[in-house]
Short mmCIF file of C-alpha atoms in Angstrom, two decimals:
data_model
loop_
_atom_site.label_atom_id
_atom_site.label_comp_id
_atom_site.label_asym_id
_atom_site.label_seq_id
_atom_site.Cartn_x
_atom_site.Cartn_y
_atom_site.Cartn_z
CA MET U 1 98.23 78.27 139.71
CA LYS U 2 96.97 77.71 143.30
CA TYR U 3 93.70 79.49 142.49
CA THR U 4 92.95 77.32 139.45
CA LYS U 5 91.70 74.13 141.55
CA HIS U 6 89.49 76.43 143.64
CA LEU U 7 87.87 77.83 140.42
CA LEU U 8 87.32 74.53 138.68
CA LEU U 9 84.89 72.88 141.18
CA PRO U 10 82.46 75.86 141.18
CA LEU U 11 82.80 76.04 137.32
CA LEU U 12 81.95 72.39 136.90
CA LEU U 13 78.87 72.67 139.29
CA LEU U 14 77.84 75.77 137.31
CA LEU U 15 78.08 73.83 134.07
CA ASN U 16 75.98 71.07 135.45
CA GLY U 17 73.04 73.36 135.40
CA CYS U 18 73.75 74.79 131.87
CA SER U 19 71.60 72.35 129.80
CA SER U 20 68.50 73.33 131.61
CA LEU U 21 69.12 77.07 131.32
CA GLU U 22 66.34 78.97 129.47
CA PRO U 23 67.23 81.83 127.14
CA TRP U 24 65.94 85.01 128.77
CA VAL U 25 65.82 86.89 125.53
CA LYS U 26 63.55 84.90 123.27
CA PRO U 27 64.35 84.71 119.44
CA TYR U 28 61.41 86.96 118.65
CA GLU U 29 62.77 89.67 120.92
CA ARG U 30 65.96 89.97 118.99
CA ALA U 31 64.92 92.34 116.32
CA HIS U 32 67.09 95.24 117.61
CA LEU U 33 70.06 92.85 117.95
CA ALA U 34 69.72 91.78 114.43
CA ASP U 35 70.09 95.27 113.09
CA PRO U 36 73.39 95.81 111.27
CA ILE U 37 74.19 98.88 113.58
CA MET U 38 74.42 96.28 116.39
CA SER U 39 77.45 94.58 115.02
CA PHE U 40 80.76 94.72 116.90
CA SER U 41 82.50 94.66 113.50
CA ARG U 42 80.23 95.99 110.81
CA ASP U 43 82.78 96.11 108.11
CA PRO U 44 85.68 93.47 108.61
CA VAL U 45 87.98 95.02 106.01
CA SER U 46 87.89 98.34 107.91
CA SER U 47 88.29 96.80 111.35
CA ALA U 48 91.35 94.92 110.20
CA TYR U 49 92.85 98.12 108.88
CA TYR U 50 92.18 100.01 112.14
CA GLY U 51 93.83 97.09 114.01
CA HIS U 52 96.80 97.45 111.80
CA VAL U 53 97.13 101.23 112.17
CA TYR U 54 97.19 101.03 115.95
CA GLN U 55 99.27 97.80 116.27
CA VAL U 56 102.30 99.26 114.40
CA ARG U 57 102.19 102.59 116.42
CA GLU U 58 101.40 101.36 120.01
CA GLY U 59 103.06 98.94 122.41
CA ALA U 60 99.83 97.20 123.20
CA ARG U 61 98.40 94.39 121.01
CA GLY U 62 95.52 91.91 121.02
CA ALA U 63 91.96 91.88 122.45
CA GLU U 64 90.80 94.54 119.96
CA GLY U 65 87.58 92.77 119.74
CA GLY U 66 85.67 92.42 116.48
CA HIS U 67 88.47 90.99 114.56
CA GLY U 68 91.23 88.44 115.15
CA GLY U 69 94.81 89.16 116.21
CA GLY U 70 98.14 88.06 114.85
CA CYS U 71 98.69 88.98 111.32
CA GLY U 72 102.45 88.45 111.91
CA CYS U 73 103.21 91.98 110.74
CA ASN U 74 105.43 93.33 113.59
CA MET K 1 120.49 94.23 133.06
CA ALA K 2 120.85 90.52 132.72
CA ALA K 3 117.79 88.24 132.72
CA THR K 4 117.60 87.36 136.43
CA ASP K 5 115.93 84.35 137.97
CA LYS K 6 113.04 86.64 138.94
CA GLU K 7 112.51 87.63 135.33
CA VAL K 8 112.52 84.18 134.07
CA ARG K 9 110.09 83.26 136.79
CA ARG K 10 107.84 86.09 135.69
CA ILE K 11 107.95 85.05 132.13
CA MET K 12 107.06 81.45 133.24
CA ASP K 13 104.21 82.80 135.29
CA HIS K 14 102.76 84.63 132.29
CA CYS K 15 103.00 81.64 130.15
CA CYS K 16 101.44 79.34 132.79
CA GLN K 17 98.61 81.88 133.34
CA ALA K 18 97.75 81.92 129.65
CA MET K 19 97.80 78.03 129.50
CA VAL K 20 95.66 77.74 132.67
CA TRP K 21 93.00 79.94 131.25
CA ALA K 22 93.05 78.21 127.84
CA GLY K 23 92.74 74.95 129.73
CA ILE K 24 89.81 76.16 131.79
CA LEU K 25 87.95 77.52 128.73
CA SER K 26 88.70 74.29 126.79
CA VAL K 27 87.04 72.22 129.62
CA VAL K 28 84.17 74.60 129.56
CA LEU K 29 83.72 74.25 125.92
CA VAL K 30 84.02 70.46 125.76
CA LEU K 31 81.41 70.11 128.51
CA LEU K 32 78.97 72.50 126.77
CA LEU K 33 79.50 70.80 123.44
CA THR K 34 78.48 67.43 124.87
CA SER K 35 75.60 68.77 127.01
CA LEU K 36 73.63 71.15 124.80
CA PRO K 37 71.06 70.46 122.23
CA ALA K 38 72.13 71.51 118.75
CA VAL K 39 70.98 74.91 117.57
CA SER K 40 71.95 76.01 114.06
CA GLY K 41 74.69 78.71 113.95
CA VAL K 42 75.15 81.34 111.38
CA LEU K 43 78.21 81.67 108.81
CA PRO K 44 79.34 85.11 107.83
CA GLU K 45 77.60 86.95 104.99
CA ASP K 46 78.78 86.57 101.45
CA ARG K 47 80.23 90.03 100.65
CA ALA K 48 83.11 91.74 98.87
CA ASP K 49 84.99 94.85 99.83
CA ALA K 50 87.31 97.13 97.88
CA LEU K 51 89.09 99.62 100.14
CA TYR K 52 91.57 102.40 99.65
CA HIS K 53 93.47 103.46 102.74
CA SER K 54 95.70 106.43 103.52
CA TYR K 55 97.72 107.28 106.58
CA ASP K 56 99.64 110.64 106.73
CA GLY K 57 101.32 111.69 109.82
CA GLY K 58 104.79 112.28 111.59
CA GLY K 59 106.57 112.46 108.15
CA VAL K 60 105.11 108.94 107.17
CA GLU K 61 102.65 108.42 104.24
CA VAL K 62 101.17 104.93 103.85
CA THR K 63 98.59 104.26 101.16
CA GLY K 64 97.30 101.24 99.30
CA PRO K 65 94.24 98.97 98.62
CA SER K 66 92.69 96.12 100.53
CA TYR K 67 90.39 93.72 98.88
CA LEU K 68 88.31 91.24 100.78
CA ILE K 69 85.98 88.56 99.27
CA ARG K 70 83.90 86.14 101.15
CA LYS K 71 81.72 83.41 99.72
CA GLY K 72 79.98 80.49 101.19
CA ASP K 73 77.78 77.50 100.10
CA ASN K 74 74.92 78.75 102.44
CA LYS K 75 75.16 75.44 104.38
CA ARG K 76 78.44 74.45 106.05
CA PHE K 77 81.31 76.32 104.38
CA SER K 78 82.38 79.83 103.99
CA GLY K 79 85.84 81.00 102.79
CA SER K 80 87.52 84.40 102.57
CA ILE K 81 90.44 85.89 100.76
CA ASN K 82 92.13 89.16 101.54
CA TYR K 83 94.74 91.14 99.58
CA TYR K 84 96.29 94.10 101.38
CA ALA K 85 99.15 96.38 100.29
CA ASP K 86 101.05 99.33 101.96
CA SER K 87 103.10 101.71 99.88
CA ILE K 88 105.19 103.62 102.34
CA THR K 89 107.17 106.85 102.10
CA SER K 90 108.97 107.60 105.28
CA ALA K 91 110.69 110.61 106.59
CA SER K 92 109.84 110.01 110.27
CA VAL K 93 111.65 111.51 113.15
CA ASP K 94 113.73 108.34 113.57
CA VAL K 95 114.57 108.20 109.77
CA ILE K 96 115.60 111.99 109.77
CA THR K 97 117.86 111.61 112.81
CA GLN K 98 119.36 108.30 111.98
CA GLY K 99 119.16 107.76 108.21
CA SER K 100 117.63 109.17 105.09
CA PRO K 101 114.04 109.03 103.84
CA TYR K 102 112.99 105.91 101.92
CA ASN K 103 110.16 104.23 99.99
CA GLU K 104 109.04 100.74 100.31
CA SER K 105 106.08 98.40 99.87
CA ARG K 106 104.51 95.55 101.72
CA THR K 107 101.91 93.12 100.50
CA GLN K 108 99.86 90.73 102.54
CA TRP K 109 97.74 87.83 101.42
CA SER K 110 95.52 85.99 103.70
CA GLY K 111 92.73 83.41 103.60
CA SER K 112 90.41 81.55 105.76
CA LEU K 113 87.94 78.68 105.67
CA ASP K 114 84.99 78.31 108.09
CA TYR K 115 83.20 74.96 108.58
CA MET K 116 79.90 75.07 110.51
CA HIS K 117 78.35 71.97 112.26
CA ALA K 118 75.17 72.67 114.07
CA ASP K 119 76.15 75.41 116.48
CA THR K 120 79.95 74.98 116.14
CA THR K 121 82.09 76.78 113.67
CA MET K 122 85.71 75.90 113.02
CA THR K 123 88.05 78.13 111.09
CA VAL K 124 91.54 77.61 109.66
CA SER K 125 93.43 80.57 108.37
CA TYR K 126 96.78 81.43 106.70
CA GLY K 127 98.42 84.64 106.08
CA ASN K 128 101.59 85.87 104.39
CA SER K 129 103.26 89.34 104.59
CA ASP K 130 106.03 90.23 102.43
CA GLU K 131 108.43 93.24 102.19
CA SER K 132 111.94 93.65 100.97
CA ASP K 133 113.45 92.76 104.50
CA TYR K 134 110.66 91.08 106.37
CA THR K 135 108.66 87.97 105.51
CA ALA K 136 105.97 86.69 107.90
CA ASP K 137 103.74 83.49 107.77
CA THR K 138 100.96 83.03 110.14
CA TYR K 139 98.72 79.86 110.64
CA GLY K 140 95.60 80.00 112.71
CA PHE K 141 92.91 77.73 114.01
CA SER K 142 89.80 78.69 116.04
CA ILE K 143 86.54 77.05 117.16
CA SER K 144 83.46 78.99 118.02
CA GLN K 145 80.51 77.63 119.83
CA SER K 146 76.96 79.25 120.37
CA MET K 147 75.03 78.05 123.23
CA PHE K 148 72.02 78.80 125.57
CA GLY K 149 69.67 79.37 122.60
CA ASP K 150 72.38 81.49 120.91
CA LEU K 151 72.45 83.85 123.74
CA THR K 152 76.21 83.04 124.30
CA THR K 153 79.10 82.46 121.86
CA VAL K 154 82.44 81.24 123.00
CA SER K 155 85.54 81.22 120.85
CA LEU K 156 88.99 79.65 121.33
CA GLY K 157 91.76 80.42 118.93
CA TYR K 158 95.43 79.75 118.45
CA SER K 159 97.75 81.14 115.77
CA TYR K 160 101.48 80.58 115.17
CA GLY K 161 103.57 82.96 113.23
CA ASN K 162 107.12 82.73 111.77
CA ASP K 163 109.00 85.76 110.65
CA ASP K 164 112.17 85.96 108.58
CA ILE K 165 114.18 89.21 109.11
CA THR K 166 116.91 90.49 106.92
CA SER K 167 118.38 93.96 106.39
CA ASN K 168 118.73 96.13 103.31
CA VAL K 169 121.96 97.56 104.58
CA ASN K 170 123.66 94.64 106.24
CA PRO K 171 123.65 91.70 104.03
CA ASP K 172 124.96 89.35 106.95
CA LEU K 173 121.81 89.79 108.87
CA ASP K 174 119.31 86.80 108.82
CA GLN K 175 117.27 86.38 111.78
CA ASP K 176 113.87 84.91 112.65
CA ALA K 177 111.16 85.33 115.24
CA GLU K 178 108.24 83.15 116.36
CA HIS K 179 104.83 84.26 117.69
CA LYS K 180 102.24 82.22 119.44
CA ASN K 181 98.71 83.82 120.11
CA TYR K 182 96.11 82.23 122.45
CA HIS K 183 92.68 83.95 122.02
CA ILE K 184 89.52 83.46 124.04
CA SER K 185 86.39 85.46 123.47
CA LEU K 186 82.77 85.47 124.76
CA THR K 187 79.80 87.33 123.22
CA GLN K 188 76.81 87.60 125.33
CA ILE K 189 73.29 88.78 124.70
CA LEU K 190 72.37 90.52 127.99
CA THR K 191 69.03 92.07 127.20
CA LYS K 192 67.08 92.65 123.96
CA ASN K 193 69.01 95.84 123.48
CA LEU K 194 72.44 95.04 124.94
CA LEU K 195 75.35 92.90 123.90
CA LEU K 196 78.58 92.27 125.76
CA SER K 197 81.92 91.04 124.25
CA LEU K 198 84.80 89.94 126.30
CA ASN K 199 88.21 89.19 124.65
CA TYR K 200 91.52 87.85 125.97
CA ASP K 201 94.77 87.48 123.91
CA GLY K 202 97.88 85.91 125.33
CA VAL K 203 100.82 86.48 123.02
CA THR K 204 104.44 85.01 123.31
CA ASP K 205 107.20 86.07 121.06
CA GLN K 206 110.65 84.50 120.77
CA GLY K 207 113.57 85.49 118.53
CA TYR K 208 114.71 88.73 116.90
CA LEU K 209 112.29 91.38 118.09
CA GLN K 210 114.12 94.60 117.42
CA ASN K 211 114.38 96.91 114.44
CA PRO K 212 117.82 96.32 112.71
CA TYR K 213 117.83 99.87 111.56
CA ARG K 214 117.26 101.87 114.76
CA ASN K 215 120.04 103.06 117.18
CA VAL K 216 119.93 104.50 120.59
CA LEU K 217 121.09 107.89 121.65
CA VAL K 218 124.25 107.98 123.72
CA LEU K 219 126.26 110.70 125.32
CA ASN K 220 129.60 111.39 123.63
CA ASP K 221 131.11 111.89 127.12
CA PRO K 222 129.08 110.75 130.04
CA LEU K 223 130.80 113.25 132.32
CA ASP K 224 130.16 116.28 129.92
CA PRO K 225 126.56 116.46 128.46
CA ALA K 226 127.59 119.61 126.59
CA ALA K 227 129.75 117.47 124.41
CA GLY K 228 126.64 116.19 122.67
CA ALA K 229 125.38 112.73 121.82
CA ASN K 230 125.48 110.24 118.98
CA PHE K 231 123.37 107.48 117.40
CA ASN K 232 126.13 104.98 116.93
CA THR K 233 124.88 102.17 119.24
CA PRO K 234 122.29 99.71 117.78
CA GLU K 235 119.20 98.86 119.85
CA ARG K 236 119.37 95.60 121.75
CA TYR K 237 116.04 94.09 122.68
CA PRO K 238 115.32 90.87 124.81
CA ARG K 239 114.70 87.80 122.62
CA THR K 240 111.46 86.90 124.45
CA ARG K 241 108.17 88.83 125.19
CA THR K 242 105.00 87.72 126.79
CA SER K 243 101.81 89.81 126.92
CA ASN K 244 98.35 89.66 128.13
CA ALA K 245 95.39 91.76 126.86
CA MET K 246 91.80 91.71 128.16
CA SER K 247 88.99 93.81 126.88
CA ALA K 248 85.27 94.40 127.42
CA SER K 249 82.67 96.01 124.95
CA PHE K 250 79.17 96.94 125.51
CA LEU K 251 76.98 97.58 122.54
CA TYR K 252 73.65 99.18 123.36
CA TYR K 253 70.55 99.80 121.08
CA LEU K 254 69.26 103.16 122.12
CA PRO K 255 65.47 103.84 122.42
CA TYR K 256 65.43 105.35 118.98
CA ARG K 257 67.25 103.61 116.05
CA ALA K 258 70.91 104.19 116.87
CA SER K 259 73.55 102.40 118.81
CA MET K 260 76.41 103.19 121.27
CA LYS K 261 79.52 101.28 121.94
CA LEU K 262 81.82 101.37 124.87
CA PHE K 263 85.14 99.66 124.89
CA TYR K 264 87.87 99.20 127.38
CA ARG K 265 91.15 97.16 127.26
CA TYR K 266 93.87 96.56 129.65
CA TYR K 267 97.19 95.41 128.39
CA THR K 268 100.31 94.27 130.27
CA ASP K 269 103.61 92.51 129.44
CA ASP K 270 106.91 91.36 130.68
CA TRP K 271 108.70 94.36 129.15
CA ASP K 272 106.85 96.37 131.82
CA ILE K 273 104.46 97.99 129.36
CA ASP K 274 101.08 98.58 130.83
CA ALA K 275 98.29 100.22 128.62
CA HIS K 276 94.84 101.30 128.87
CA THR K 277 92.53 101.92 125.82
CA ALA K 278 89.07 103.23 125.95
CA GLN K 279 86.69 104.01 123.16
CA ILE K 280 83.11 105.39 122.74
CA SER K 281 81.37 104.98 119.46
CA TYR K 282 78.03 106.23 118.28
CA THR K 283 76.11 104.98 115.13
CA HIS K 284 73.14 106.90 113.76
CA PRO K 285 71.07 105.67 110.73
CA TRP K 286 69.32 108.56 108.85
CA ARG K 287 66.37 107.87 106.57
CA ASP K 288 66.68 104.70 104.53
CA ARG K 289 70.13 105.02 103.01
CA TRP K 290 72.56 106.74 105.41
CA ILE K 291 74.44 105.63 108.46
CA PHE K 292 76.65 108.18 110.23
CA ASP K 293 79.41 107.05 112.77
CA ALA K 294 81.35 109.11 115.29
CA SER K 295 83.92 107.82 117.76
CA PHE K 296 86.47 108.97 120.27
CA ARG K 297 89.36 106.80 121.43
CA TYR K 298 91.99 107.25 124.21
CA TYR K 299 95.22 105.30 124.68
CA GLU K 300 98.01 105.52 127.14
CA GLN K 301 101.02 103.34 127.96
CA THR K 302 103.84 103.13 130.36
CA GLU K 303 107.35 102.72 128.92
CA ALA K 304 109.47 99.35 128.51
CA ASP K 305 111.93 98.81 131.32
CA PHE K 306 114.88 98.94 128.82
CA TYR K 307 113.71 102.14 127.13
CA ALA K 308 115.57 105.38 127.55
CA ASP K 309 115.49 108.67 125.62
CA LEU K 310 119.21 109.11 126.35
CA PHE K 311 121.81 106.67 127.55
CA LEU K 312 125.00 107.58 129.29
CA PHE K 313 127.28 104.76 128.02
CA PRO K 314 126.96 102.48 124.90
CA ASP K 315 127.07 99.39 127.29
CA GLN K 316 125.00 101.00 130.09
CA GLN K 317 122.51 97.96 130.01
CA ASN K 318 122.18 94.54 128.40
CA PHE K 319 119.00 95.64 126.72
CA MET K 320 118.57 99.18 125.19
CA ALA K 321 115.81 100.80 123.15
CA ARG K 322 114.74 104.18 121.80
CA ASP K 323 111.78 103.19 119.99
CA LYS K 324 109.05 105.73 120.59
CA GLU K 325 106.40 102.92 120.47
CA LEU K 326 108.11 101.51 123.58
CA SER K 327 108.12 104.90 125.48
CA GLU K 328 105.56 106.40 127.68
CA PHE K 329 102.93 108.31 125.70
CA LYS K 330 99.29 108.99 125.06
CA ASP K 331 97.26 109.22 121.90
CA TYR K 332 93.70 110.43 121.15
CA THR K 333 91.62 109.65 118.09
CA ALA K 334 88.54 111.47 116.85
CA GLY K 335 86.73 109.57 114.04
CA PHE K 336 83.76 110.18 111.72
CA GLY K 337 82.27 107.86 109.08
CA VAL K 338 79.43 107.85 106.70
CA THR K 339 77.76 104.95 104.89
CA TYR K 340 75.45 105.25 101.82
CA ASN K 341 73.28 102.40 100.92
CA VAL K 342 73.16 102.38 97.06
CA PHE K 343 70.09 100.13 96.52
CA LYS K 344 66.82 100.24 98.37
CA GLN K 345 65.76 96.68 97.17
CA GLY K 346 68.85 95.03 95.82
CA TRP K 347 69.69 94.82 92.11
CA GLY K 348 70.07 91.59 90.09
CA HIS K 349 72.28 89.23 91.96
CA LEU K 350 73.25 91.92 94.56
CA ASP K 351 71.31 92.06 97.79
CA LYS K 352 72.94 95.31 98.88
CA ALA K 353 75.69 97.74 98.15
CA THR K 354 77.24 100.43 100.19
CA ILE K 355 79.87 103.18 99.69
CA ASN K 356 81.76 104.15 102.83
CA LEU K 357 84.01 106.99 103.95
CA ARG K 358 85.94 107.04 107.28
CA TYR K 359 88.10 109.84 108.49
CA ASP K 360 90.17 109.69 111.67
CA HIS K 361 92.52 112.27 113.33
CA ILE K 362 95.05 111.04 115.70
CA TRP K 363 97.12 113.10 118.29
CA PHE K 364 100.21 111.33 119.58
CA ASN K 365 101.91 112.98 122.57
CA TYR K 366 105.23 111.49 123.88
CA ASP K 367 106.08 111.99 127.53
CA ASN K 368 109.68 110.68 127.31
CA PHE K 369 110.75 110.86 123.73
CA THR K 370 112.43 114.08 122.60
CA ASP K 371 112.78 115.62 119.17
CA VAL K 372 116.53 115.86 118.49
CA LYS K 373 116.28 116.75 114.82
CA ASN K 374 117.86 120.19 115.44
CA GLY K 375 120.82 118.82 117.44
CA VAL K 376 119.43 119.73 120.74
CA ILE K 377 119.74 116.64 123.14
CA PRO K 378 117.68 115.78 126.27
CA PRO K 379 116.94 117.30 128.77
CA GLN K 380 116.90 120.54 126.84
CA ALA K 381 115.21 119.02 123.73
CA ASP K 382 111.28 119.36 123.53
CA THR K 383 109.17 116.12 123.86
CA TYR K 384 107.86 114.88 120.50
CA ASP K 385 104.32 115.12 119.27
CA PHE K 386 102.63 114.78 116.01
CA THR K 387 99.21 114.32 114.39
CA ALA K 388 98.05 111.90 111.72
CA ASP K 389 95.23 111.70 109.26
CA VAL K 390 93.70 108.33 108.46
CA ILE K 391 91.25 108.04 105.54
CA GLN K 392 89.34 104.93 104.44
CA LEU K 393 87.16 104.95 101.29
CA PHE K 394 85.58 101.68 100.48
CA ALA K 395 82.70 100.03 98.51
CA SER K 396 80.95 96.79 99.71
CA VAL K 397 78.53 94.61 97.97
CA TRP K 398 76.44 91.65 99.33
CA TYR K 399 75.37 88.87 97.11
#
């Protein structure tokens, strides 16, 4: 908790400059990023299944990335 | 092992940590929402998937379908519905040593609705999971904001789950459990070939968190291990659990048309389980119609502080568990996938269609969970290990 107030001020100062930030990768430079192979979760139905396979057999849960957590199926 | 003041303080610290981070990110999001010019976001693509899944390992077979349909109005709304079913045949090591093989089924319905306004997307979701002795309802809300010319996307999410637990062998058992999940994620375009995704999930559980069918292994005579052991003492878990999980993924577009993903996750909870997960994935398109995937995943965890492979007394501790998922173990997964694009230019109302096959082989190696099927007890019994085959066959269409 004691670190929180020390974090907030620099964060707010940082945010103050956000609106003037220029995108350093222009929209016309994003052809590679738009390729389907650059998706963190190309097939949501498959990602959700992988999440379920591991969640019921491992102690860890959450932050899988690519799909939401919490299906309530412990 | 009663819950001491120290443990209570530790649980409170975990909760406070999660709330502080959620608070900070909320401030960030609100400030950005009010300070940035509107840039139009993107709703998920309209698509439908039909998947058949099969898991076979450790005496457990689970098969079933999953159907996912998503449709939007191409402007502001997009909705999805998912039906998922498991058909389970279990003769696992726990079932063999403590009961008899069984069959059961589980069905799960879930739906979500996205609403997009400028570069903000809000999502509400609901899910229901139902089996003969376990019913779960989950309600979720999340808000996602893209910013800095769509270089950055920040998402905040909250979900609440309520479970009703009964027993097929004990008609008097009627318990419940609550789950609260706080989610924060950030996706960042770093260069024209590199993406970063950071994720955090804080989860708190309260209520009946144990398995009503599983027992712990206890010596018949604590002074004479040669007298054997029994499974007459039910597991007893704490009624609260708080966990924190953080992950980072890098996705890189290689100099030729292919991509590589690196993933790492750190997990910790107040049951003393610490876990590390690492994964490397490679995706390689071939000609116009094929995409090949290969991946390797590593996972390791420490054991819960109330876990033991063998207990000396039935009342040795307040909390006692012999669930192998709470023990110290490692697992490794080698995966392979292939996608075939059916149409080159679309067909009628369909923009695209694919047929997909994924196969994963998992090795589970337990460090402190022994196989007592043959009546040999720890420390003479061998540590348990098994392998599993996981298959997914699915078809997807975009429209």
